[in-house]
Short mmCIF file of C-alpha atoms and ligand atoms in Angstrom, two decimals:
data_model
loop_
_atom_site.label_atom_id
_atom_site.label_comp_id
_atom_site.label_asym_id
_atom_site.label_seq_id
_atom_site.Cartn_x
_atom_site.Cartn_y
_atom_site.Cartn_z
CA MET A 1 119.24 147.46 60.19
CA SER A 2 120.47 150.44 62.16
CA GLU A 3 118.11 151.83 64.79
CA ASN A 4 118.02 155.31 63.35
CA VAL A 5 116.48 154.30 60.00
CA THR A 6 112.82 154.38 59.01
CA VAL A 7 111.99 152.49 55.81
CA VAL A 8 108.79 153.94 54.38
CA ASP A 9 107.21 150.75 53.08
CA HIS A 10 103.85 152.23 52.08
CA PRO A 11 102.56 150.38 48.98
CA LEU A 12 102.29 153.59 46.95
CA VAL A 13 105.93 154.42 47.69
CA GLN A 14 107.09 150.93 46.79
CA HIS A 15 105.09 150.86 43.56
CA LYS A 16 106.31 154.26 42.42
CA LEU A 17 109.90 153.40 43.36
CA ALA A 18 109.77 150.27 41.19
CA LEU A 19 108.62 152.45 38.28
CA MET A 20 111.51 154.85 38.89
CA ARG A 21 114.07 152.04 38.96
CA ARG A 22 113.11 150.75 35.51
CA LYS A 23 115.66 151.86 32.95
CA GLN A 24 112.88 152.50 30.40
CA THR A 25 111.33 155.20 32.59
CA ARG A 26 111.88 158.53 30.93
CA THR A 27 112.97 161.81 32.47
CA ALA A 28 109.54 163.46 32.72
CA GLU A 29 107.95 160.44 34.36
CA PHE A 30 110.96 159.92 36.65
CA ARG A 31 110.73 163.53 37.84
CA LEU A 32 107.00 163.30 38.45
CA LEU A 33 107.35 160.02 40.37
CA LEU A 34 110.07 161.50 42.57
CA ARG A 35 107.85 164.47 43.33
CA GLU A 36 104.97 162.16 44.23
CA ILE A 37 107.15 159.93 46.44
CA SER A 38 108.63 162.94 48.20
CA LEU A 39 105.14 163.94 49.34
CA LEU A 40 104.73 160.53 50.92
CA LEU A 41 108.21 160.61 52.49
CA GLY A 42 107.47 164.13 53.74
CA TYR A 43 104.31 162.86 55.40
CA GLU A 44 106.36 160.28 57.28
CA VAL A 45 109.26 162.56 58.28
CA THR A 46 106.85 165.11 59.79
CA ARG A 47 104.74 162.52 61.60
CA ASP A 48 106.06 163.36 65.07
CA LEU A 49 106.08 167.15 64.82
CA PRO A 50 104.94 168.64 68.11
CA LEU A 51 101.51 170.27 68.13
CA THR A 52 100.16 173.11 70.18
CA THR A 53 96.63 174.49 70.22
CA VAL A 54 95.15 177.81 69.16
CA GLU A 55 91.74 179.33 69.61
CA ILE A 56 89.91 179.69 66.28
CA GLU A 57 86.42 180.46 65.10
CA THR A 58 84.69 178.24 62.58
CA PRO A 59 81.57 179.60 60.81
CA MET A 60 79.64 177.67 63.52
CA THR A 61 81.46 178.31 66.79
CA GLU A 62 84.71 178.85 68.61
CA MET A 63 87.05 175.92 69.16
CA THR A 64 90.53 174.97 70.29
CA ALA A 65 92.37 173.61 67.24
CA PRO A 66 95.75 171.90 66.81
CA GLN A 67 98.59 173.73 65.10
CA ILE A 68 102.22 172.80 64.52
CA GLU A 69 104.37 174.21 67.27
CA GLY A 70 107.63 176.08 66.88
CA LYS A 71 109.46 177.96 64.16
CA LYS A 72 109.18 177.25 60.47
CA MET A 73 110.99 174.16 59.26
CA VAL A 74 114.06 174.25 57.04
CA LEU A 75 114.50 171.99 54.03
CA VAL A 76 118.06 171.62 52.79
CA SER A 77 118.67 170.16 49.35
CA ILE A 78 121.99 168.58 48.45
CA LEU A 79 122.48 169.72 44.85
CA ARG A 80 121.58 168.75 42.36
CA ALA A 81 119.49 165.60 42.76
CA GLY A 82 118.20 166.80 46.14
CA ASN A 83 116.07 169.33 44.27
CA GLY A 84 113.94 166.48 42.93
CA LEU A 85 112.92 165.61 46.48
CA LEU A 86 112.75 169.24 47.57
CA GLU A 87 109.95 170.15 45.13
CA GLY A 88 107.47 167.61 46.51
CA MET A 89 108.40 168.39 50.10
CA LEU A 90 107.72 172.07 49.41
CA ASP A 91 104.29 171.18 48.01
CA LEU A 92 103.59 169.62 51.40
CA ILE A 93 105.29 172.27 53.57
CA PRO A 94 105.06 175.48 51.50
CA SER A 95 106.11 177.76 54.34
CA ALA A 96 109.41 175.94 54.93
CA ARG A 97 112.64 177.88 54.59
CA VAL A 98 115.05 176.40 52.04
CA GLY A 99 118.79 175.92 51.96
CA HIS A 100 121.06 174.48 49.28
CA ILE A 101 124.37 172.71 49.59
CA GLY A 102 126.43 172.04 46.47
CA LEU A 103 128.56 168.94 46.81
CA TYR A 104 130.08 166.81 44.11
CA ARG A 105 131.71 163.44 44.48
CA ASP A 106 135.33 163.36 43.44
CA PRO A 107 135.16 160.49 40.91
CA GLU A 108 138.49 159.04 42.08
CA THR A 109 138.18 159.26 45.85
CA LEU A 110 134.36 159.53 46.12
CA VAL A 111 135.01 162.25 48.73
CA ALA A 112 132.41 165.07 48.87
CA VAL A 113 133.73 168.46 47.70
CA GLU A 114 131.69 171.57 48.61
CA TYR A 115 131.14 174.21 45.91
CA TYR A 116 128.04 176.02 47.24
CA PHE A 117 126.51 176.66 50.64
CA LYS A 118 123.51 178.88 51.38
CA VAL A 119 121.15 178.12 54.25
CA PRO A 120 118.76 180.22 56.35
CA ARG A 121 120.55 181.99 59.20
CA ASP A 122 118.86 180.76 62.35
CA LEU A 123 118.98 176.96 62.22
CA SER A 124 118.94 176.37 65.96
CA ASP A 125 115.36 175.83 67.31
CA ARG A 126 114.22 174.60 63.90
CA LEU A 127 113.72 171.16 62.46
CA VAL A 128 116.13 170.87 59.53
CA ILE A 129 115.30 168.20 56.95
CA VAL A 130 118.18 167.39 54.58
CA VAL A 131 117.16 165.77 51.30
CA ASP A 132 119.18 163.79 48.76
CA PRO A 133 117.71 160.83 46.81
CA MET A 134 120.74 158.53 47.02
CA LEU A 135 122.55 157.67 50.25
CA ALA A 136 125.42 155.78 48.63
CA THR A 137 128.83 156.05 50.37
CA GLY A 138 127.27 158.54 52.78
CA ASN A 139 130.13 161.01 52.21
CA SER A 140 127.92 163.83 50.86
CA ALA A 141 125.22 163.31 53.48
CA VAL A 142 127.77 163.29 56.31
CA ALA A 143 129.51 166.40 54.94
CA ALA A 144 126.17 168.23 54.50
CA VAL A 145 125.01 167.46 58.03
CA ASP A 146 128.47 168.41 59.41
CA ARG A 147 128.08 171.85 57.80
CA ILE A 148 124.49 172.29 58.97
CA LYS A 149 125.46 171.45 62.53
CA GLU A 150 128.33 173.95 62.27
CA GLU A 151 125.62 176.53 61.47
CA GLY A 152 123.82 175.68 64.71
CA ALA A 153 121.30 172.99 63.75
CA THR A 154 120.55 170.53 66.54
CA ASN A 155 117.35 168.89 65.27
CA VAL A 156 118.16 167.29 61.91
CA LYS A 157 116.51 164.55 59.84
CA PHE A 158 117.69 163.07 56.56
CA VAL A 159 115.39 161.95 53.75
CA CYS A 160 116.48 159.84 50.79
CA LEU A 161 114.90 157.53 48.28
CA LEU A 162 117.45 154.71 48.30
CA ALA A 163 120.13 153.85 50.82
CA ALA A 164 123.08 151.47 50.58
CA PRO A 165 124.10 149.55 53.72
CA GLU A 166 127.57 151.15 53.45
CA GLY A 167 126.06 154.65 53.49
CA LEU A 168 123.74 153.87 56.38
CA GLU A 169 126.66 152.62 58.43
CA ALA A 170 128.90 155.61 57.67
CA PHE A 171 126.10 158.10 58.29
CA GLY A 172 124.96 156.37 61.50
CA GLU A 173 128.51 156.48 62.86
CA ALA A 174 128.99 160.16 62.04
CA HIS A 175 125.52 161.36 63.04
CA PRO A 176 123.79 158.86 65.33
CA ASP A 177 121.33 161.58 66.40
CA VAL A 178 119.96 162.06 62.86
CA ARG A 179 117.10 159.77 61.81
CA ILE A 180 117.17 158.62 58.19
CA TYR A 181 113.97 158.12 56.19
CA THR A 182 114.28 156.04 53.04
CA ALA A 183 111.97 154.16 50.68
CA ALA A 184 114.36 151.19 50.44
CA ILE A 185 117.69 149.78 51.53
CA ASP A 186 119.47 148.24 48.55
CA ASP A 187 122.08 145.53 48.37
CA HIS A 188 125.51 147.11 47.93
CA LEU A 189 127.65 149.74 46.18
CA ASP A 190 129.59 148.97 43.03
CA GLN A 191 133.25 149.97 42.58
CA HIS A 192 132.20 153.43 41.35
CA GLY A 193 130.04 154.09 44.40
CA TYR A 194 126.72 153.45 42.65
CA ILE A 195 123.89 151.75 44.47
CA VAL A 196 122.99 148.24 43.23
CA PRO A 197 120.32 147.44 42.11
CA GLY A 198 119.61 151.17 42.49
CA LEU A 199 118.27 153.33 39.71
CA GLY A 200 121.43 154.72 38.13
CA ASP A 201 122.51 158.34 38.47
CA ALA A 202 119.59 160.15 40.07
CA GLY A 203 120.68 163.59 38.81
CA ASP A 204 121.05 162.37 35.23
CA ARG A 205 117.71 160.58 35.30
CA LEU A 206 116.02 163.62 36.80
CA TYR A 207 117.41 166.16 34.35
CA GLY A 208 118.09 164.09 31.22
CA THR A 209 121.87 164.51 31.29
CA LYS A 210 124.54 161.84 30.87
N1 URA B 301 124.34 158.80 43.26
C1 URA B 301 123.46 158.41 42.32
O1 URA B 301 122.88 159.24 41.63
N2 URA B 301 123.26 157.09 42.13
C2 URA B 301 123.87 156.16 42.87
O2 URA B 301 123.62 154.97 42.66
C3 URA B 301 124.78 156.58 43.84
C4 URA B 301 125.00 157.91 44.02
#
């Protein structure tokens, strides 16, 4: 496994992921499970945030208390399935700024095509967490991080639910400085670029489309 990958193997994550993979799992449950897992992934991706201290007063006395240092974080969702991860992450980090990148995979070439881009202006000096449930070929993730770096981001992390070895390799080559957080690394991609065993099309399962 590549050095820049953290597999979040917490039993709750693994259990919920298995429920999500099952083809019988319906849209509402799938969406709820993704929201729950994203809280747990968010906990892991923010584990090494730097802390500073501030002077506060409790009802009992004054004290020096820890507080997260630096500017507000930025969460960037790769549309549309990224929004499923975004919701839970926002529950955990409600003050985060949010960006959206619209990318679709050309079904023939599997190349990522951008159709929407809106991110907060000042990305330098901020931790930028890019979210997309499926790291398959890696094309969308690479393109999204390319664009975010063009906007000035220097401290970027990537959070997904499932990763394929092919996607990890492509992403690691393009962005070796960006740590990837995933709940599992699956076996391979099929000829259409779907992760196997995977969970199918994350966007369709999340929103009940086909
Ligand atoms: N996108 C998905 O939604 N599922 C996959 O398996 C691969 C890419």
